Amino acid sequence: VEQAAAGIKSIADHRMADLLETLTVGQGHDPRDFVIYAYGGNGGCHCHAFGTELEVQKIVVPSTAPVHSAYGAVISDLHISHELSDPMHSPSWQDAVSVLDPGRINANLARLESATRESLLDSGAAPDRIRCQRFADIRFRSQVHRLAVPVPDGLLTRESLGELLESFRGQYAETYGKEAVFTRAGVEVVSFRVEGTGALDKPRLTRVAPTGYHQDAQPRPRRIYLGEEHQAVTADVLRHTDLR
């Protein structure tokens, strides 16, 4: 039974290592340049194994590890977004600035920003700590892919509308390649979105000197099985809250 359980854990550890390797090497990074932060109820049970496989030099198990996700939710800022679908298009890329209506776009964004601010205020955000970002979802007509293009603050004019479309074209080329840019299809503004953030006060963290474990802690010896290489060993078991 112990060998079977160790085998199951070994498979899980290898899959975690494979996933991290895909996320790092697959994007041109060397996992040995990173520090592993292990959290979650079982993070500490696996990190030493897949960390060794990836040859990382350091592992950190934060004191919040068992409730790290909940802790993140508690210290996160408020975030609310509102979206509106209002398609408008131009058959010609060259005529888009004159065909598309910046006044209609401004009205949509103002409506969304007002709704977003109201929702954040209702959620307890302070008026002076609210920040909003505006986006327009744009695509070439008859194409599948659309991109969320940031819309600068202030009223959109014909000139700034042209800059917005050029930003879309550059972002599209960067994302899908220059060959995918298809200006002959014209352009379509599909929808609009405003994302709002309400900053909240964060708890102050206390720095704890790393002294092993609390002087009043009572380690309990326990037999554990560490696989075929190390077999069964006796280890001191401590409560997580006693660790320093």
XYZ file of C-alpha atoms in Angstrom:
244
model
C 0.000 0.000 0.000
C 2.798 2.427 0.870
C 4.596 1.707 -2.397
C 1.386 2.266 -4.375
C 0.714 5.559 -2.560
C 4.301 6.702 -3.167
C 3.896 5.816 -6.848
C 0.728 7.900 -7.094
C 2.489 10.854 -5.479
C 5.494 10.430 -7.775
C 3.254 10.608 -10.858
C 1.578 13.753 -9.488
C 4.986 15.342 -8.795
C 6.196 14.593 -12.343
C 3.047 16.103 -13.843
C 3.535 19.264 -11.770
C 7.144 19.466 -12.966
C 6.021 19.004 -16.597
C 3.466 21.782 -16.247
C 5.966 24.226 -14.740
C 8.502 23.312 -17.416
C 5.914 24.079 -20.107
C 5.138 27.439 -18.494
C 8.811 28.405 -18.249
C 10.914 26.680 -20.919
C 7.992 26.933 -23.338
C 8.226 30.716 -23.039
C 11.990 30.914 -23.179
C 12.679 30.949 -19.424
C 14.971 28.698 -17.402
C 13.166 27.298 -14.307
C 16.499 27.325 -12.459
C 16.319 31.135 -12.458
C 13.119 31.121 -10.394
C 12.040 30.572 -6.800
C 9.125 28.215 -6.132
C 6.400 29.524 -3.837
C 4.480 26.514 -2.555
C 1.040 27.154 -1.114
C -2.227 25.336 -0.637
C -2.875 22.548 1.835
C -0.505 20.128 0.087
C 1.966 22.516 -1.548
C 4.701 21.633 0.902
C 4.231 17.904 0.259
C 5.097 18.202 -3.431
C 7.386 21.213 -3.931
C 10.619 19.465 -2.895
C 10.036 16.709 -5.458
C 9.135 18.739 -8.557
C 11.536 21.476 -7.441
C 14.380 18.971 -7.496
C 13.332 17.762 -10.936
C 13.369 21.357 -12.232
C 16.690 22.073 -10.445
C 15.390 25.214 -8.734
C 17.662 26.539 -5.999
C 15.115 27.840 -3.499
C 11.622 27.018 -2.262
C 9.463 29.302 -0.098
C 6.446 28.013 1.820
C 4.709 31.199 3.045
C 3.170 31.314 6.496
C -0.206 31.827 4.805
C 0.231 28.644 2.747
C -2.814 26.632 3.956
C -5.168 29.583 3.318
C -3.177 31.446 0.673
C -6.029 31.788 -1.824
C -8.400 33.062 0.847
C -5.712 35.455 2.050
C -5.329 36.741 -1.507
C -9.067 37.360 -1.734
C -9.020 39.296 1.546
C -6.186 41.633 0.522
C -7.289 42.118 -3.091
C -8.778 45.383 -4.298
C -12.372 45.546 -5.471
C -12.723 44.883 -9.192
C -15.853 45.323 -11.296
C -16.331 45.476 -15.051
C -19.299 46.436 -17.223
C -19.633 45.622 -20.904
C -21.935 46.824 -23.669
C -22.443 45.349 -27.132
C -23.028 48.044 -29.758
C -21.533 46.947 -33.107
C -20.505 49.629 -35.570
C -18.466 49.070 -38.693
C -16.814 50.576 -41.725
C -16.573 48.611 -45.007
C -13.350 50.477 -45.761
C -10.324 50.812 -43.497
C -9.390 54.118 -45.127
C -12.816 55.655 -44.443
C -13.243 54.243 -40.937
C -12.378 57.483 -39.137
C -15.097 59.367 -41.011
C -17.683 56.540 -40.865
C -17.428 55.532 -37.211
C -19.118 57.863 -34.747
C -16.857 59.020 -31.886
C -19.853 60.641 -30.155
C -21.633 57.300 -29.978
C -18.485 55.654 -28.636
C -18.080 58.392 -26.015
C -21.685 57.930 -24.894
C -21.227 54.164 -24.517
C -18.030 54.524 -22.515
C -19.508 57.239 -20.290
C -22.513 55.037 -19.548
C -20.289 52.075 -18.671
C -17.931 54.152 -16.538
C -20.844 55.600 -14.589
C -22.253 52.119 -13.941
C -18.849 50.798 -12.922
C -18.228 53.642 -10.468
C -21.698 53.221 -8.985
C -21.135 49.486 -8.484
C -17.779 50.100 -6.795
C -19.276 52.726 -4.484
C -22.062 50.305 -3.555
C -19.361 47.727 -2.747
C -17.627 50.073 -0.314
C -14.949 51.722 -2.448
C -13.854 55.249 -1.584
C -14.635 57.736 -4.393
C -11.066 59.061 -4.513
C -9.588 55.538 -4.756
C -11.477 54.384 -7.841
C -9.606 53.912 -11.106
C -11.236 52.962 -14.420
C -9.809 51.546 -17.639
C -11.735 51.665 -20.904
C -11.539 49.133 -23.747
C -13.021 48.699 -27.200
C -13.266 45.214 -28.729
C -12.248 45.622 -32.369
C -11.794 43.199 -35.262
C -11.441 43.208 -39.018
C -14.857 42.612 -40.595
C -15.783 38.967 -41.208
C -12.826 37.856 -39.094
C -13.071 35.705 -35.951
C -10.391 37.282 -33.790
C -11.098 40.478 -31.935
C -8.828 42.375 -29.596
C -9.498 44.492 -26.515
C -7.820 47.794 -27.314
C -7.307 50.316 -24.474
C -9.158 53.593 -25.021
C -7.335 56.648 -23.617
C -9.049 58.870 -21.063
C -11.034 61.870 -22.219
C -13.416 62.392 -25.101
C -12.654 60.495 -28.262
C -12.209 62.728 -31.337
C -11.800 61.866 -35.000
C -8.041 62.195 -34.540
C -7.848 59.998 -31.438
C -10.224 57.491 -33.100
C -7.649 57.128 -35.879
C -4.956 56.539 -33.265
C -7.159 53.894 -31.634
C -7.560 52.034 -34.933
C -3.831 52.192 -35.611
C -3.232 50.810 -32.125
C -5.570 47.929 -32.988
C -3.742 47.242 -36.255
C -0.363 47.181 -34.506
C -1.675 44.966 -31.705
C -3.239 42.601 -34.246
C 0.013 42.285 -36.200
C 1.952 41.645 -33.001
C -0.520 38.992 -31.851
C -1.264 37.118 -35.066
C 1.534 38.207 -37.429
C 1.698 40.906 -40.098
C 0.346 38.503 -42.721
C -2.919 38.209 -40.766
C -3.666 41.946 -40.982
C -6.577 42.252 -43.429
C -7.434 45.933 -43.805
C -9.318 45.292 -47.068
C -12.075 43.706 -44.998
C -12.774 46.970 -43.236
C -13.108 47.237 -39.490
C -15.759 46.583 -36.860
C -15.998 47.873 -33.300
C -17.942 45.092 -31.612
C -18.355 46.083 -27.965
C -17.099 48.287 -25.175
C -15.911 47.527 -21.652
C -14.909 49.506 -18.570
C -12.916 47.812 -15.822
C -12.916 49.549 -12.459
C -10.689 49.023 -9.435
C -11.418 50.253 -5.929
C -8.228 50.276 -3.864
C -8.594 48.927 -0.312
C -6.327 49.197 2.719
C -3.922 46.277 3.029
C -2.976 44.526 6.280
C 0.551 45.153 7.530
C 2.610 41.984 7.597
C 4.811 41.186 10.581
C 8.351 40.053 9.901
C 9.224 36.919 11.882
C 12.818 35.916 12.595
C 13.486 32.408 11.201
C 14.320 30.499 14.391
C 13.211 26.994 13.445
C 10.099 26.533 15.547
C 8.383 28.015 18.581
C 10.201 27.243 21.848
C 7.049 25.810 23.392
C 6.314 23.514 20.444
C 6.372 19.801 21.026
C 7.597 17.832 17.981
C 5.909 14.465 17.626
C 7.978 11.698 16.006
C 6.157 9.862 13.236
C 7.040 7.106 10.779
C 6.773 8.254 7.152
C 7.505 6.505 3.865
C 9.681 8.381 1.364
C 9.614 6.002 -1.580
C 11.916 3.209 -2.693
C 15.074 5.332 -2.423
C 14.720 6.294 1.247
C 12.120 3.785 2.464
C 10.576 4.429 5.901
C 12.115 7.045 8.216
C 11.192 8.692 11.498
C 10.455 12.412 11.215
C 9.536 15.164 13.685
C 6.032 16.458 13.004
C 5.174 20.049 13.964
C 2.023 22.111 13.697
C 2.338 24.643 10.902
C 1.528 27.487 13.301
C 4.533 26.511 15.450
C 7.001 27.049 12.621
C 9.094 30.231 12.674
